CSV table of C-alpha atoms in Angstrom, one decimal:
chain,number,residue,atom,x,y,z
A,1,UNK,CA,61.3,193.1,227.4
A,2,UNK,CA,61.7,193.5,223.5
A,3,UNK,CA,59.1,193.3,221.1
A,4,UNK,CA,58.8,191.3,217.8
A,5,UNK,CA,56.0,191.6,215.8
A,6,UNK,CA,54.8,190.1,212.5
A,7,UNK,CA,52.3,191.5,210.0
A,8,UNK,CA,49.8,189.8,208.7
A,9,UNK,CA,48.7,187.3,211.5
A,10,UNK,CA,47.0,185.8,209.7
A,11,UNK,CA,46.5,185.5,205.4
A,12,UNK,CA,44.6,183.4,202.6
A,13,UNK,CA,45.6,183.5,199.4
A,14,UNK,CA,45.1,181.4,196.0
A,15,UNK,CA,47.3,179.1,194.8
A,16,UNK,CA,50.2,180.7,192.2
A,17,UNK,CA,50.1,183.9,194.2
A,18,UNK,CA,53.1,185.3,196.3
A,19,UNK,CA,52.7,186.5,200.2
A,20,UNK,CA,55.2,188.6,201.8
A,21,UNK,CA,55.1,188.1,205.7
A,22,UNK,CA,57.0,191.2,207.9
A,23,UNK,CA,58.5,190.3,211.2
A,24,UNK,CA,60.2,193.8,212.8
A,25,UNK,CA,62.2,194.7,216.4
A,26,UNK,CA,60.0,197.1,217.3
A,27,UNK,CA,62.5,198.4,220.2
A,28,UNK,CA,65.6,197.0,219.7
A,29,UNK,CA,68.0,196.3,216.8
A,30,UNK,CA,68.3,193.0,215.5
A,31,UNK,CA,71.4,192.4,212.9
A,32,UNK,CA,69.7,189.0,213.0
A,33,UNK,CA,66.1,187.2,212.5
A,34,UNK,CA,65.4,184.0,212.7
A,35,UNK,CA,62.5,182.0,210.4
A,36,UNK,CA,60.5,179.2,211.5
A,37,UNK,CA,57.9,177.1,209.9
A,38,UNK,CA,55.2,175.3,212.1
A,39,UNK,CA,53.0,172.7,211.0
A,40,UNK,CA,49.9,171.1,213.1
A,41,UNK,CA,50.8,169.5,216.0
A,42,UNK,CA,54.4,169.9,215.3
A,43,UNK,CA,57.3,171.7,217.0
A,44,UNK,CA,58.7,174.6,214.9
A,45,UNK,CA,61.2,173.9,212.3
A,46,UNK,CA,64.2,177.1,211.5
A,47,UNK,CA,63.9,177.5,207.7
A,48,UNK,CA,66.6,180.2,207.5
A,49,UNK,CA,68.7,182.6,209.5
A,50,UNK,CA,68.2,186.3,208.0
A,51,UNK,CA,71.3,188.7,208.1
A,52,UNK,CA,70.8,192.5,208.0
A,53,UNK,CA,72.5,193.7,204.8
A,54,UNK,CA,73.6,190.1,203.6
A,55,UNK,CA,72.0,186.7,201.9
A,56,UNK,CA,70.0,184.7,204.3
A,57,UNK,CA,71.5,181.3,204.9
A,58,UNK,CA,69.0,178.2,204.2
A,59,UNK,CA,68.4,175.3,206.0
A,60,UNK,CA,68.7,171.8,204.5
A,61,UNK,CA,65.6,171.3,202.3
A,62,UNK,CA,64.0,175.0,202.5
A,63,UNK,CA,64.1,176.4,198.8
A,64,UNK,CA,65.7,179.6,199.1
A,65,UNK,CA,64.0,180.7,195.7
A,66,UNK,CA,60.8,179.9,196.8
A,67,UNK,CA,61.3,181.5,200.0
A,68,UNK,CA,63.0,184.7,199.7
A,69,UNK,CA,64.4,186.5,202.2
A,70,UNK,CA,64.9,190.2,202.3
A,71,UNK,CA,66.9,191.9,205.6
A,72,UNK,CA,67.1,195.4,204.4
A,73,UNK,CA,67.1,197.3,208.0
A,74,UNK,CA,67.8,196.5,211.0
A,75,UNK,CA,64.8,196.2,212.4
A,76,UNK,CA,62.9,194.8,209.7
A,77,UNK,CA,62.6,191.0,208.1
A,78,UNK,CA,60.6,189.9,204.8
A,79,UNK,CA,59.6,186.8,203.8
A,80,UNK,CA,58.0,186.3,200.7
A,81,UNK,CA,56.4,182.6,199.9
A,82,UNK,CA,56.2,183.0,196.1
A,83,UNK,CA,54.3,180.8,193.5
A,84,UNK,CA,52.4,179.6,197.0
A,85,UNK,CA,50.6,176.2,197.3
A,86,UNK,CA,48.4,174.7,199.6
A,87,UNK,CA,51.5,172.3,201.1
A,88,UNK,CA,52.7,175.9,201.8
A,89,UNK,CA,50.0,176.6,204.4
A,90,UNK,CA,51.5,176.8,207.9
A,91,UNK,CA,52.7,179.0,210.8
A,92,UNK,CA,55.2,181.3,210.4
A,93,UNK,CA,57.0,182.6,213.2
A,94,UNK,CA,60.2,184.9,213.2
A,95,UNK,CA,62.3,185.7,216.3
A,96,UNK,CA,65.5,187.6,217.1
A,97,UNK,CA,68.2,188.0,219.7
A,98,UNK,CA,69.6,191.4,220.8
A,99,UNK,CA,73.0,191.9,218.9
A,100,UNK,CA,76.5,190.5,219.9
A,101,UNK,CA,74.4,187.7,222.1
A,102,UNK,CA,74.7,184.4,220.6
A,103,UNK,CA,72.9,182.5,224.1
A,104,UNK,CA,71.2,185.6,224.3
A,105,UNK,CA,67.1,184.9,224.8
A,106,UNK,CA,65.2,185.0,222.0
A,107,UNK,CA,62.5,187.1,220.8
A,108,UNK,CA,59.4,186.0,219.2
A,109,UNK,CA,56.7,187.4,217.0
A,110,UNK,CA,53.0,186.4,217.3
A,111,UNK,CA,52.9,184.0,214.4
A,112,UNK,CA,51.6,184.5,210.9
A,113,UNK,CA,49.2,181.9,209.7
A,114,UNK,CA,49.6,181.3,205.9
A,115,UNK,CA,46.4,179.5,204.3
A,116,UNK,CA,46.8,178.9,200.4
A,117,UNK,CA,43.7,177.9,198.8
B,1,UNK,CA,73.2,166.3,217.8
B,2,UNK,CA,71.6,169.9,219.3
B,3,UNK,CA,68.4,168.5,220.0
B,4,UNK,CA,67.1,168.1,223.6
B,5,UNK,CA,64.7,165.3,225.2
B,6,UNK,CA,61.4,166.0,227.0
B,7,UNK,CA,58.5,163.9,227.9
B,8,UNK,CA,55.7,164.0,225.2
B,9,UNK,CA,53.2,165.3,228.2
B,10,UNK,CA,52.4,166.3,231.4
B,11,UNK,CA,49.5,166.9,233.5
B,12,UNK,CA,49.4,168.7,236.7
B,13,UNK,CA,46.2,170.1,239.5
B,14,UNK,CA,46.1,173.6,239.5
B,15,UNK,CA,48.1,174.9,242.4
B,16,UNK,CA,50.7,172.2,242.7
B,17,UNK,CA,54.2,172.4,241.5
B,18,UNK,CA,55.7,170.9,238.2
B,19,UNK,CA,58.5,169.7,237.1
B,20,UNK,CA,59.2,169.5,233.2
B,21,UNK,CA,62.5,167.7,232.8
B,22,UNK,CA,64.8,167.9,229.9
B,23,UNK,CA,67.9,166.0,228.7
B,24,UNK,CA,70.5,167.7,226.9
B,25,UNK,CA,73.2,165.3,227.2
B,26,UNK,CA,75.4,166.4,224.1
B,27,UNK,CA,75.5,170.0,225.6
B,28,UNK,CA,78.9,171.6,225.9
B,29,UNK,CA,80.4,174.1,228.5
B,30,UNK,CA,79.4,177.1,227.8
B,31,UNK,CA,76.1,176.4,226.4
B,32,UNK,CA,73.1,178.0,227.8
B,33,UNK,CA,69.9,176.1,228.3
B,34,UNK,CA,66.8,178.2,227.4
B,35,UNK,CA,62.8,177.4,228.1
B,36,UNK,CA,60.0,178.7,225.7
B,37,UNK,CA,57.0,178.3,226.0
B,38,UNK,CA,54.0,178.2,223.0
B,39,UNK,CA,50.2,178.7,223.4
B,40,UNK,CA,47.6,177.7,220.7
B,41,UNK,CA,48.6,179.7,217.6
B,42,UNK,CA,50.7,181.9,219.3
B,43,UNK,CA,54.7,182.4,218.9
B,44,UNK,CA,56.9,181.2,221.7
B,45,UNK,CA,57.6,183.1,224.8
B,46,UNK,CA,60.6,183.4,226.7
B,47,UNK,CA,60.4,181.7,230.3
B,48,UNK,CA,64.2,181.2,231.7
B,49,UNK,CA,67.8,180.5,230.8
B,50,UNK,CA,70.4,179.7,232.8
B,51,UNK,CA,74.1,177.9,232.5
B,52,UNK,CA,75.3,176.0,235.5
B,53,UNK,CA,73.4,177.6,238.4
B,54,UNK,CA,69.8,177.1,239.7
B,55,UNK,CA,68.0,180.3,238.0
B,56,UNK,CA,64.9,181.7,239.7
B,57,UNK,CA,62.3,184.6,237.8
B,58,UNK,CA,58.5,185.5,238.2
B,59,UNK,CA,58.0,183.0,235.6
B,60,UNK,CA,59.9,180.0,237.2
B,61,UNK,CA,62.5,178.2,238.4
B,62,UNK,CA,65.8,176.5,236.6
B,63,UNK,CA,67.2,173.5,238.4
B,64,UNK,CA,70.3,172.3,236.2
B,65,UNK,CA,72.0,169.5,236.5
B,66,UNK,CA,75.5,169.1,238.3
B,67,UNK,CA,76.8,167.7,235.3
B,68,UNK,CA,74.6,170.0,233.2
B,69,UNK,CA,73.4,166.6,231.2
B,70,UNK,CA,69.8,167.8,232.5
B,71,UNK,CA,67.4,170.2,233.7
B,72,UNK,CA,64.0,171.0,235.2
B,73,UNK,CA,62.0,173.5,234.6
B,74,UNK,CA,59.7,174.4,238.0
B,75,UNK,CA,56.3,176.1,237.9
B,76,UNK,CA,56.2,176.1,241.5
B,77,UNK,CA,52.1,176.8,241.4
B,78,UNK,CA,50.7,175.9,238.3
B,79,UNK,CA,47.7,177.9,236.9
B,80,UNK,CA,45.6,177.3,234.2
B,81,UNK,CA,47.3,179.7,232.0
B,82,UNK,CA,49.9,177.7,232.3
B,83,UNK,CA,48.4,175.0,229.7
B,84,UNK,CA,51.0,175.3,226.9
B,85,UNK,CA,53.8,173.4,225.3
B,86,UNK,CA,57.1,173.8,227.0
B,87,UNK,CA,60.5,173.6,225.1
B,88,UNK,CA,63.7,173.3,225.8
B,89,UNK,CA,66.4,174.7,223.9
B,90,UNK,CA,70.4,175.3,223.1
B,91,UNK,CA,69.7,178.9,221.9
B,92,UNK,CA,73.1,178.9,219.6
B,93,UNK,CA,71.9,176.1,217.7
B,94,UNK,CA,68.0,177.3,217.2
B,95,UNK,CA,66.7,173.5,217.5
B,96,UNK,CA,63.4,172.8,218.9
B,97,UNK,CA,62.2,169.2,220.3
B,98,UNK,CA,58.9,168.0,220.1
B,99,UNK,CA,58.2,169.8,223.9
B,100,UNK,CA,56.2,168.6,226.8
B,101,UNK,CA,52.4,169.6,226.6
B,102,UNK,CA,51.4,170.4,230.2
B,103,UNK,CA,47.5,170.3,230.8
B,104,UNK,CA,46.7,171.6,233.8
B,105,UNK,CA,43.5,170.7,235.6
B,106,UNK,CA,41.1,173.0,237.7
């Protein structure tokens, strides 16, 4: 099947500092990527839908200037937390879907744990 | 509403079936149902889709629903790598539930 993976797994940073998370298709094309935020014991939540060559589209409550989204190729996804906080510290996960499929199954990276001291 | 219905938990023996249920009772027609599944600090992995018919895979079975209101997801022997949270999902509208955590016991 196709492979998503993310870089860094896992990150600790101070507080004020920006992280840039990668999520790429590593065998497959993805004109779309999906972001997701995970909290303890929670389910994940989509932050934002990431577009190959466009803006990323938000959702309701994520602060698209404090998470920036960068879709520059298509098979590679950036997500930079800037100015990061500890409330920021979570799971990030990204996942895509083969193009043209909207039910198509989706693909998902390993997780990226953000930890902001 | 996109979002699906599952039992908070499960538990099951090792080697015995299981049957995760899910309500999706707002889905339309042509909406597939898709089933992920999430170990401890790991992303989700893909374990079966399917639209009106019973769908069978290494992973598992799909039993939907005549009136596609429903599903169940059927690990027909469970094994202890099986522990994980189970989701149920519409896969156009990228909502997840809270999921069913199976425990499985040796």
């Amino acid at each position: 099947g196709a492979v998503v993976s993310q870089h860094p797994s896992w990150v600790i940073c101070k507080s004020g500092t920006s992280v840039k998370i990668e999520c790429r298709s590593l065998d497959f094309q993805a004109t779309t990527m999906f972001w997701y935020r995970q909290f303890p014991k929670q389910s994940l939540m989509l932050m934002a839908t990431s577009n190959e060559g466009s803006k990323a589209t938000y959702e309701q409550g994520v602060e698209k200037d404090k998470f920036l989204i960068n879709h520059a190729s298509l098979t590679l996804s950036t997500l930079t937390v800037t100015s990061a906080h500890p409330e920021d510290s979570s799971f990030y996960i990204c996942s895509a879907r083969l193009a043209g499929l909207l039910s198509g199954e989706l693909f998902f990276g390993e997780g990226s744990r953000l930890t902001v001291l | 509403d996109a979002k699906t219905t599952q039992p908070n938990s499960m538990e099951s023996n090792e080697e015995e079936p299981v049957h995760l249920p899910c309500n999706h009772s707002t889905i339309s027609g042509t909406d597939y149902i898709h089933w992920y599944r999430q170990l401890p600090s790991q992303g989700p992995e893909y374990v079966i889709h399917g639209l009106t018919s019973n769908v069978n895979n290494r992973m598992a079975s799909l039993a939907i629903a005549e009136d596609r209101k429903s599903s169940t997801l059927i690990l027909h022997r469970a094994t202890l790598r099986d522990a994980a949270v189970y989701y149920c999902i519409r896969p156009d509208k990228l909502v997840f539930g809270a999921g069913t955590i199976l425990r499985v016991k040796s």
